[in-house]
Coordinates of N, CA and C in Angstrom, one line a residue:
M1 N 0.7 -1.2 -0.1 CA 0.1 0.0 0.0 C 0.9 1.2 0.0
E2 N 0.6 2.2 -1.0 CA 1.3 3.4 -1.0 C 1.1 4.2 0.3
V3 N 2.1 5.0 0.7 CA 2.0 5.9 1.8 C 0.9 6.9 1.9
K4 N 0.7 7.4 0.7 CA -0.4 8.4 0.5 C -1.6 7.7 0.8
E5 N -1.9 6.5 0.2 CA -3.3 5.9 0.4 C -3.4 5.4 1.8
L6 N -2.2 5.0 2.5 CA -2.4 4.7 3.9 C -2.8 6.0 4.7
I7 N -2.1 7.1 4.5 CA -2.5 8.3 5.2 C -3.9 8.7 4.9
S8 N -4.3 8.5 3.7 CA -5.8 9.0 3.4 C -6.7 8.0 4.2
L9 N -6.4 6.8 4.3 CA -7.3 5.8 5.0 C -7.3 6.3 6.5
I10 N -6.2 6.6 7.2 CA -5.9 6.9 8.6 C -6.8 8.2 8.8
K11 N -6.8 9.2 7.9 CA -7.5 10.4 8.0 C -8.9 10.2 8.0
E12 N -9.5 9.2 7.1 CA -10.8 8.8 7.0 C -11.3 8.1 8.2
E13 N -10.5 7.2 8.6 CA -11.0 6.3 9.6 C -10.8 6.7 11.2
V14 N -9.6 7.2 11.4 CA -9.3 7.6 12.7 C -8.7 9.0 12.6
P15 N -9.5 10.1 12.3 CA -9.0 11.4 12.2 C -8.2 12.0 13.4
N16 N -8.7 11.6 14.6 CA -8.0 12.1 15.7 C -6.7 11.4 15.8
K17 N -6.4 10.2 15.5 CA -5.3 9.6 15.5 C -4.3 10.2 14.4
A18 N -4.8 10.7 13.3 CA -4.0 11.5 12.3 C -3.5 12.6 12.9
I19 N -4.2 13.3 13.7 CA -3.7 14.5 14.4 C -2.6 14.0 15.4
D20 N -2.7 13.0 16.1 CA -1.6 12.6 17.1 C -0.3 12.3 16.3
L21 N -0.5 11.6 15.2 CA 0.5 11.2 14.4 C 1.3 12.5 13.8
M22 N 0.6 13.4 13.4 CA 1.1 14.7 12.9 C 1.9 15.3 13.9
D23 N 1.3 15.5 15.0 CA 2.2 16.2 16.2 C 3.4 15.4 16.6
S24 N 3.2 14.1 16.6 CA 4.5 13.3 17.0 C 5.6 13.4 15.9
L25 N 5.1 13.5 14.7 CA 6.1 13.6 13.6 C 6.7 15.0 13.7
E26 N 5.9 16.1 13.9 CA 6.5 17.4 14.2 C 7.6 17.5 15.2
L27 N 7.3 16.7 16.3 CA 8.4 16.6 17.4 C 9.7 16.0 16.9
L28 N 9.4 14.9 16.2 CA 10.5 14.1 15.5 C 11.3 15.0 14.5
K29 N 10.5 15.8 13.7 CA 11.2 16.6 12.8 C 12.1 17.7 13.5
E30 N 11.5 18.2 14.6 CA 12.2 19.3 15.3 C 13.6 18.6 15.9
T31 N 13.4 17.4 16.4 CA 14.6 16.8 17.1 C 15.7 16.4 16.1
I32 N 15.2 15.9 14.8 CA 16.2 15.7 13.7 C 16.9 17.0 13.4
A33 N 16.2 18.1 13.3 CA 16.8 19.4 13.0 C 17.8 19.7 13.9
D34 N 17.6 19.4 15.3 CA 18.7 19.7 16.4 C 19.8 18.8 16.1
T35 N 19.5 17.6 15.8 CA 20.6 16.8 15.6 C 21.5 17.1 14.4
L36 N 20.9 17.6 13.3 CA 21.6 18.1 12.1 C 22.5 19.2 12.6
T37 N 21.9 20.1 13.3 CA 22.7 21.4 13.7 C 23.9 20.9 14.5
E38 N 23.7 20.0 15.4 CA 24.9 19.5 16.3 C 25.9 18.9 15.4
I39 N 25.6 18.1 14.5 CA 26.5 17.3 13.4 C 27.3 18.5 12.7
L40 N 26.4 19.4 12.1 CA 27.1 20.5 11.3 C 28.1 21.2 12.1
K41 N 27.8 21.6 13.4 CA 28.9 22.1 14.2 C 30.1 21.4 14.3
K42 N 30.0 20.0 14.5 CA 31.2 19.2 14.5 C 31.9 19.3 13.2
S43 N 31.1 19.2 12.0 CA 31.7 19.3 10.8 C 32.4 20.4 10.5
N44 N 32.2 21.6 11.0 CA 32.6 22.9 10.8 C 34.0 22.9 11.7
T45 N 33.9 22.3 12.8 CA 35.0 22.1 13.7 C 36.2 21.3 13.1
A46 N 35.7 20.3 12.5 CA 36.6 19.4 11.8 C 37.3 20.0 10.6
F47 N 36.6 20.7 9.9 CA 37.2 21.4 8.7 C 38.1 22.6 9.2
Q48 N 37.8 23.2 10.3 CA 38.6 24.3 10.8 C 40.0 23.6 11.3
Q49 N 40.0 22.5 11.7 CA 41.2 21.7 12.3 C 41.8 20.9 11.1
R50 N 41.4 21.1 9.8 CA 41.7 20.4 8.7 C 41.8 18.9 8.8
N51 N 40.8 18.4 9.7 CA 40.6 16.9 9.9 C 39.6 16.6 8.8
L52 N 40.1 16.4 7.5 CA 39.3 16.2 6.4 C 38.6 14.8 6.4
T53 N 39.3 13.8 7.0 CA 38.6 12.5 7.1 C 37.4 12.5 7.9
R54 N 37.5 13.3 9.1 CA 36.4 13.4 10.0 C 35.3 14.3 9.4
W55 N 35.8 15.3 8.7 CA 34.8 16.2 8.0 C 34.0 15.5 7.0
N56 N 34.7 14.7 6.2 CA 33.9 13.9 5.2 C 33.0 12.8 5.7
E57 N 33.2 12.3 6.8 CA 32.4 11.4 7.6 C 31.1 12.0 8.0
L58 N 31.3 13.2 8.7 CA 30.2 13.9 9.3 C 29.3 14.4 8.1
N59 N 29.8 14.9 7.0 CA 29.1 15.3 5.9 C 28.2 14.2 5.1
R60 N 28.8 13.0 5.1 CA 28.1 11.8 4.7 C 26.9 11.5 5.6
L61 N 27.1 11.8 6.9 CA 26.1 11.4 7.9 C 25.0 12.4 7.6
I62 N 25.3 13.7 7.4 CA 24.4 14.7 7.0 C 23.6 14.4 5.8
D63 N 24.3 14.0 4.8 CA 23.6 13.6 3.6 C 22.7 12.5 3.7
R64 N 22.8 11.6 4.8 CA 21.9 10.5 5.0 C 20.6 10.9 5.7
I65 N 20.9 11.9 6.7 CA 19.7 12.4 7.5 C 18.8 13.3 6.8
V66 N 19.3 14.2 6.0 CA 18.6 15.2 5.3 C 17.3 14.6 4.5
P67 N 17.6 13.6 3.7 CA 16.3 13.0 3.1 C 15.2 12.5 4.1
I68 N 15.7 11.8 5.1 CA 14.7 11.4 6.2 C 14.0 12.6 6.6
E69 N 14.5 13.8 6.9 CA 14.0 14.9 7.4 C 12.9 15.3 6.4
G70 N 13.2 15.2 5.1 CA 12.3 15.8 4.0 C 11.1 14.8 4.0
K71 N 11.3 13.5 4.1 CA 10.4 12.5 4.0 C 9.2 12.8 5.2
I72 N 9.7 13.1 6.4 CA 8.9 13.3 7.5 C 8.1 14.7 7.3
A73 N 8.7 15.6 6.7 CA 8.0 16.9 6.4 C 6.9 16.6 5.4
Q74 N 7.2 15.8 4.5 CA 6.1 15.6 3.5 C 4.9 14.8 4.1
T75 N 5.3 13.7 4.9 CA 4.3 13.0 5.5 C 3.4 13.8 6.5
I76 N 4.0 14.8 7.2 CA 3.3 15.8 8.1 C 2.3 16.5 7.2
E77 N 2.7 17.1 6.0 CA 1.9 17.7 5.2 C 0.7 17.0 4.6
E78 N 0.9 15.8 4.3 CA -0.1 14.9 3.9 C -1.1 14.6 5.0
L79 N -0.6 14.5 6.2 CA -1.5 14.2 7.4 C -2.3 15.5 7.9
D80 N -1.9 16.7 7.4 CA -2.4 17.9 8.0 C -4.0 17.8 7.7
L81 N -4.8 18.0 8.7 CA -6.2 18.1 8.5 C -6.8 19.4 8.5
D82 N -7.9 19.6 7.9 CA -8.7 20.8 7.9 C -9.4 21.1 9.2
V83 N -9.6 20.1 10.0 CA -10.4 20.2 11.2 C -9.6 19.7 12.3
T84 N -9.3 20.4 13.4 CA -8.6 19.9 14.4 C -9.4 19.8 15.8
M85 N -9.5 18.7 16.4 CA -10.3 18.6 17.6 C -9.8 19.6 18.7
K86 N -11.0 20.2 19.2 CA -10.6 21.3 20.3 C -10.4 20.6 21.6
E87 N -9.5 21.2 22.3 CA -9.3 20.5 23.6 C -10.4 20.4 24.5
S88 N -11.3 21.3 24.4 CA -12.6 21.1 25.3 C -13.4 19.9 24.9
E89 N -13.4 19.6 23.6 CA -14.1 18.4 23.2 C -13.4 17.1 23.6
I90 N -12.1 17.2 23.7 CA -11.4 15.9 24.1 C -11.7 15.9 25.7
E91 N -11.7 17.0 26.4 CA -11.9 17.0 27.9 C -13.3 16.4 28.1
K92 N -14.3 16.8 27.3 CA -15.8 16.2 27.5 C -15.8 14.8 27.4
R93 N -15.0 14.1 26.5 CA -14.8 12.9 26.1 C -14.3 11.8 27.2
V94 N -13.4 12.4 28.0 CA -12.8 11.7 29.0 C -12.8 12.3 30.4
L95 N -14.0 12.6 30.8 CA -14.3 13.1 32.1 C -15.1 12.4 33.0
P96 N -14.8 11.0 33.3 CA -15.8 10.2 34.1 C -15.7 10.7 35.6
N97 N -14.5 10.8 36.2 CA -14.4 11.1 37.7 C -13.1 11.8 37.7
Y98 N -13.2 13.0 37.8 CA -11.9 13.8 37.8 C -10.8 13.5 38.9
S99 N -11.4 13.3 40.2 CA -10.5 12.9 41.3 C -9.8 11.6 41.1
D100 N -10.2 10.8 40.4 CA -9.6 9.5 40.2 C -8.2 9.6 39.3
Y101 N -8.2 10.7 38.7 CA -7.0 10.8 37.7 C -6.0 12.0 38.0
L102 N -6.3 12.4 39.2 CA -5.3 13.5 39.8 C -3.9 12.9 39.9
V103 N -2.9 13.8 39.5 CA -1.5 13.4 39.7 C -0.7 14.4 40.5
D104 N 0.5 14.0 40.8 CA 1.4 14.9 41.8 C 1.8 16.2 40.9
S105 N 1.2 17.3 41.3 CA 1.4 18.5 40.6 C 2.6 19.2 40.9
N106 N 3.5 18.6 41.7 CA 4.9 19.1 41.9 C 6.0 18.4 41.1
V107 N 5.6 17.2 40.4 CA 6.5 16.6 39.5 C 6.8 17.4 38.3
E108 N 8.0 17.6 37.9 CA 8.4 18.4 36.7 C 8.4 17.4 35.4
H109 N 7.8 18.0 34.4 CA 7.6 17.3 33.1 C 8.5 18.0 32.0
T110 N 9.0 17.3 30.9 CA 9.6 18.3 29.9 C 8.8 18.3 28.6
L111 N 9.3 19.1 27.7 CA 8.5 19.2 26.3 C 8.7 18.2 25.4
Y112 N 9.4 17.1 25.8 CA 9.7 16.0 25.0 C 8.7 14.9 25.4
E113 N 7.7 15.1 26.2 CA 6.9 13.9 26.5 C 5.6 14.1 25.7
D114 N 4.7 12.9 25.8 CA 3.6 12.9 25.0 C 2.4 13.4 26.0
Y115 N 1.7 14.4 25.5 CA 0.7 15.0 26.5 C -0.8 14.7 26.2
T116 N -1.0 13.7 25.3 CA -2.3 13.2 25.0 C -3.0 12.8 26.1
H117 N -4.2 13.4 26.4 CA -5.1 13.1 27.6 C -4.6 13.5 28.9
R118 N -3.7 14.4 28.8 CA -3.1 14.9 30.1 C -3.3 16.3 30.3
R119 N -3.5 16.8 31.4 CA -3.9 18.3 31.6 C -2.9 19.0 32.5
P120 N -2.6 20.1 32.1 CA -1.6 21.0 33.0 C -2.1 21.8 34.1
C121 N -1.3 22.1 35.0 CA -1.7 23.0 36.0 C -0.7 24.1 36.2
A122 N 0.5 24.0 35.6 CA 1.5 25.2 35.7 C 2.6 24.9 34.8
F123 N 3.6 25.9 34.6 CA 4.7 25.7 33.9 C 5.7 26.7 34.4
K124 N 7.0 26.4 34.0 CA 8.1 27.4 34.5 C 9.1 27.3 33.4
M125 N 9.5 28.6 33.0 CA 10.6 28.6 32.1 C 11.8 29.5 32.6
N126 N 12.9 29.2 32.1 CA 14.2 29.9 32.4 C 14.5 30.1 33.8
G127 N 13.9 29.0 34.6 CA 14.3 29.1 36.1 C 13.3 30.2 36.7
N128 N 12.5 30.8 36.1 CA 11.5 31.8 36.6 C 10.5 31.1 37.6
S129 N 9.7 31.9 38.2 CA 8.7 31.3 39.1 C 7.7 30.4 38.4
R130 N 7.1 29.7 39.1 CA 6.0 28.7 38.5 C 4.7 29.6 38.1
I131 N 4.2 29.4 36.8 CA 3.0 30.1 36.5 C 1.9 29.2 36.4
E132 N 0.9 29.4 37.1 CA -0.4 28.6 37.1 C -1.2 28.7 35.8
V133 N -1.6 27.6 35.3 CA -2.6 27.6 34.2 C -3.5 26.4 34.4
S134 N -4.5 26.4 33.6 CA -5.6 25.3 33.7 C -5.6 24.5 32.4
T135 N -5.3 25.0 31.2 CA -5.3 24.5 30.0 C -4.1 24.5 29.1
W136 N -3.8 23.7 28.1 CA -2.6 23.9 27.3 C -2.8 25.3 26.6
K137 N -4.0 25.6 26.2 CA -4.1 27.0 25.5 C -3.7 28.1 26.3
E138 N -4.0 28.0 27.6 CA -3.6 29.1 28.5 C -2.1 29.1 28.7
M139 N -1.5 27.9 28.7 CA -0.1 27.7 28.8 C 0.7 28.4 27.6
L140 N 0.1 28.3 26.4 CA 0.8 28.7 25.3 C 0.6 30.3 25.2
I141 N -0.5 30.9 25.7 CA -0.9 32.3 25.6 C 0.2 32.9 26.6
K142 N 0.2 32.3 27.8 CA 1.2 33.0 28.8 C 2.6 33.0 28.4
T143 N 3.0 31.8 27.6 CA 4.3 31.8 27.2 C 4.5 32.9 26.2
C144 N 3.6 33.0 25.3 CA 3.7 34.1 24.2 C 3.9 35.5 24.8
E145 N 3.0 35.6 25.8 CA 3.1 37.0 26.6 C 4.4 37.3 27.2
I146 N 5.0 36.3 27.6 CA 6.5 36.5 28.1 C 7.5 36.7 27.1
L147 N 7.3 36.0 26.0 CA 8.3 36.1 24.8 C 8.1 37.5 24.0
I148 N 6.9 38.0 23.9 CA 6.8 39.1 23.3 C 7.2 40.3 24.0
E149 N 7.2 40.2 25.5 CA 7.7 41.2 26.2 C 9.3 41.3 26.1
K150 N 9.8 40.0 25.9 CA 11.2 39.8 25.8 C 11.8 40.5 24.6
D151 N 11.1 40.2 23.4 CA 11.6 40.7 22.1 C 10.4 40.9 21.1
E152 N 9.8 42.0 21.1 CA 8.5 42.2 20.4 C 8.8 42.0 18.9
E153 N 9.8 42.6 18.4 CA 10.1 42.5 17.0 C 10.3 41.2 16.5
K154 N 11.0 40.3 17.2 CA 11.2 38.9 16.9 C 9.8 38.3 16.8
F155 N 8.9 38.4 17.9 CA 7.8 37.9 17.9 C 6.7 38.2 16.7
L156 N 6.8 39.6 16.3 CA 6.0 39.9 15.3 C 6.4 39.3 14.0
S157 N 7.7 39.0 14.0 CA 8.3 38.4 12.6 C 7.7 37.1 12.3
F158 N 7.2 36.3 13.3 CA 6.7 35.0 13.0 C 5.6 34.9 12.1
E159 N 4.8 35.9 11.9 CA 3.7 35.9 11.0 C 4.3 35.6 9.5
H160 N 5.4 36.0 9.1 CA 5.9 35.7 7.8 C 7.1 34.6 7.8
L161 N 7.3 33.9 8.9 CA 8.3 32.8 9.0 C 7.7 31.6 8.7
E162 N 7.8 30.9 7.6 CA 7.1 29.8 7.2 C 7.2 28.6 8.3
K163 N 8.2 28.5 8.9 CA 8.5 27.4 9.8 C 7.6 27.6 11.0
M164 N 7.2 28.8 11.2 CA 6.4 29.1 12.6 C 4.8 28.9 12.2
N165 N 4.5 28.6 11.0 CA 3.1 28.5 10.6 C 2.8 27.2 10.0
G166 N 1.5 26.8 10.0 CA 1.1 25.6 9.4 C 1.0 25.7 7.8
K167 N 1.0 24.5 7.2 CA 0.9 24.6 5.7 C -0.5 25.1 5.1
K168 N -1.5 25.0 6.0 CA -2.8 25.4 5.5 C -3.4 26.6 6.3
R169 N -2.8 26.9 7.3 CA -3.3 28.0 8.2 C -2.1 28.7 9.0
K170 N -2.5 29.9 9.3 CA -1.5 30.8 10.1 C -1.7 30.5 11.6
Y171 N -0.5 30.3 12.3 CA -0.5 30.3 13.9 C -0.2 31.7 14.3
F172 N 0.4 32.5 13.5 CA 0.7 33.9 14.0 C 0.2 34.8 12.8
S173 N -0.5 35.9 13.2 CA -1.0 36.9 12.3 C -1.4 38.1 12.9
V174 N -1.3 39.4 12.4 CA -1.7 40.7 12.8 C -3.3 40.7 12.6
H175 N -3.7 39.8 11.8 CA -5.1 39.8 11.4 C -5.8 38.5 11.8
A176 N -7.0 38.6 12.4 CA -7.7 37.3 13.0 C -8.3 36.7 11.8
D177 N -8.6 37.3 10.8 CA -9.3 36.7 9.6 C -8.6 35.4 9.0
G178 N -9.5 34.3 9.0 CA -8.9 33.0 8.5 C -8.4 32.1 9.7
M179 N -8.3 32.7 10.8 CA -8.0 31.8 12.0 C -9.1 31.2 12.6
R180 N -9.0 30.0 13.2 CA -10.2 29.4 13.7 C -10.5 29.8 15.1
E181 N -9.5 30.0 16.0 CA -9.7 30.3 17.3 C -8.5 31.3 17.8
P182 N -8.6 32.5 17.2 CA -7.5 33.5 17.5 C -7.6 34.1 18.8
V183 N -6.4 34.2 19.3 CA -6.2 35.0 20.7 C -5.2 36.1 20.5
S184 N -5.5 37.2 21.1 CA -4.6 38.5 20.9 C -3.6 38.3 21.9
I185 N -2.4 38.6 21.5 CA -1.3 38.7 22.4 C -0.9 40.1 22.6
K186 N -1.3 40.8 23.8 CA -0.8 42.1 24.0 C -1.4 43.2 23.1
G187 N -2.4 42.7 22.2 CA -3.0 43.5 21.3 C -2.0 43.8 20.0
K188 N -0.9 42.9 20.0 CA 0.0 43.1 18.9 C -0.1 42.0 17.8
M189 N -0.4 40.8 18.3 CA -0.5 39.7 17.3 C -1.5 38.7 17.7
Y190 N -2.1 38.0 16.7 CA -3.1 36.9 17.0 C -2.4 35.6 17.0
I191 N -2.6 34.6 17.8 CA -2.2 33.3 17.7 C -3.3 32.3 17.5
E192 N -3.0 31.3 16.9 CA -4.1 30.1 16.6 C -4.1 29.4 17.8
T193 N -5.3 29.0 18.5 CA -5.3 28.2 19.7 C -6.2 27.0 19.5
L194 N -6.5 26.7 18.3 CA -7.3 25.5 18.1 C -6.3 24.3 17.6
M195 N -5.9 23.6 18.5 CA -4.9 22.4 18.2 C -5.1 21.6 19.4
S196 N -4.4 20.3 19.3 CA -4.3 19.3 20.3 C -3.2 19.7 21.3
S197 N -3.2 18.8 22.4 CA -2.3 19.2 23.5 C -0.9 19.1 23.0
N198 N -0.5 18.2 22.2 CA 0.8 18.0 21.7 C 1.1 19.0 20.7
G199 N 0.1 19.7 20.0 CA 0.3 20.7 18.9 C 0.7 21.9 19.9
F200 N 0.1 22.2 21.0 CA 0.6 23.3 21.8 C 2.0 23.1 22.3
R201 N 2.3 21.8 22.6 CA 3.7 21.6 23.0 C 4.7 21.7 21.9
N202 N 4.4 21.4 20.7 CA 5.3 21.6 19.6 C 5.5 23.1 19.2
L203 N 4.4 23.9 19.5 CA 4.5 25.3 19.1 C 5.3 26.0 20.1
V204 N 5.2 25.6 21.4 CA 6.2 26.1 22.4 C 7.6 25.8 22.1
I205 N 7.8 24.6 21.6 CA 9.3 24.2 21.4 C 9.8 25.1 20.3
K206 N 9.1 25.4 19.2 CA 9.4 26.2 18.1 C 9.7 27.7 18.7
L207 N 8.8 28.1 19.4 CA 9.1 29.5 20.1 C 10.3 29.6 20.9
L208 N 10.6 28.7 21.6 CA 11.9 28.6 22.5 C 13.0 28.7 21.7
K209 N 13.0 27.8 20.6 CA 14.2 27.7 19.7 C 14.4 29.1 19.0
E210 N 13.3 29.8 18.6 CA 13.5 31.0 17.9 C 14.1 32.2 18.7
Y211 N 14.0 31.9 20.1 CA 14.5 32.8 21.1 C 15.8 32.4 21.7
N212 N 16.3 31.2 21.2 CA 17.5 30.7 21.6 C 17.5 30.4 23.1
L213 N 16.3 29.8 23.6 CA 16.1 29.4 24.9 C 16.2 27.9 25.0
K214 N 16.7 27.5 26.1 CA 16.8 26.0 26.3 C 15.5 25.4 26.5
I215 N 15.2 24.4 25.6 CA 14.0 23.6 25.9 C 13.9 22.9 27.1
S216 N 15.2 22.4 27.6 CA 15.1 21.7 28.7 C 14.9 22.4 30.0
D217 N 15.0 23.8 29.9 CA 14.8 24.7 30.9 C 13.2 25.0 31.2
Y218 N 12.4 24.5 30.2 CA 11.0 24.7 30.3 C 10.2 23.5 30.9
K219 N 9.6 23.7 32.1 CA 9.1 22.7 32.9 C 7.6 22.8 32.9
I220 N 6.9 21.6 32.8 CA 5.5 21.5 32.9 C 5.0 20.7 34.1
Y221 N 3.9 21.1 34.7 CA 3.4 20.4 35.9 C 2.0 20.0 35.6
L222 N 1.7 18.8 35.8 CA 0.3 18.3 35.4 C -0.6 18.3 36.7
R223 N -2.0 18.3 36.3 CA -2.9 18.2 37.3 C -3.7 16.8 37.2
A224 N -3.8 16.4 36.0 CA -4.4 15.1 35.7 C -4.0 14.3 34.5
D225 N -4.2 13.1 34.6 CA -3.6 12.2 33.6 C -4.8 11.1 33.2
Y226 N -5.5 11.4 32.1 CA -6.6 10.4 31.6 C -6.2 9.4 30.7
S227 N -4.9 9.2 30.5 CA -4.4 8.3 29.6 C -5.0 6.8 29.9
G228 N -5.2 6.4 31.0 CA -5.6 5.0 31.4 C -7.1 4.9 30.9
L229 N -7.7 5.8 30.5 CA -9.1 5.8 30.1 C -9.2 5.3 28.5
N230 N -7.9 5.6 28.0 CA -7.9 5.3 26.5 C -7.0 4.2 26.0
Q231 N -6.7 3.3 26.8 CA -5.9 2.2 26.6 C -6.7 1.1 25.9

């Protein structure tokens, strides 16, 4: 079965899983990009040291990884859906008894985890104080508010930066037209907030990278985990 045909069937039969797949591949693509950056740094060092054997080895490795990155990007584009499930709709689908699924809200989690069916209560970035939130949407909004205060010009540039937006829709725009659930950040820029929990996670990762902030310094705290309901 061709990959396109397989993706088409997944989108038709289990569209919510298509969203999960797309979000997971986005994270994988970001990780591969980081890997390439690190290898490129080593390659440049090897060239500066005139270690051409090492330089050739690293460049061959880069040549092998780049096509994989391209295939993943193509698959993400083919998986992209016109309709994304709202977080509130997911919440309604998995709320039998809230208290049964509470978790330790003091445990730190990273941006490299799967947050499907999990709910946040707070986050912390760059070693600053813990910021309380009740949804992934609120976490993204407050993160954006911090970043736009840090460098407004950079934040406003995201509207025209291809990698910061989806193939079929804008995640950043000075105009709300065409956005499904826009939220204004400080009256300067609208951000799209209709996405899955892992979609929010992926966008936060992209934001931190653009600001040259360590992803590992961003901590998430959970209030509930409904994963057991969906096994």
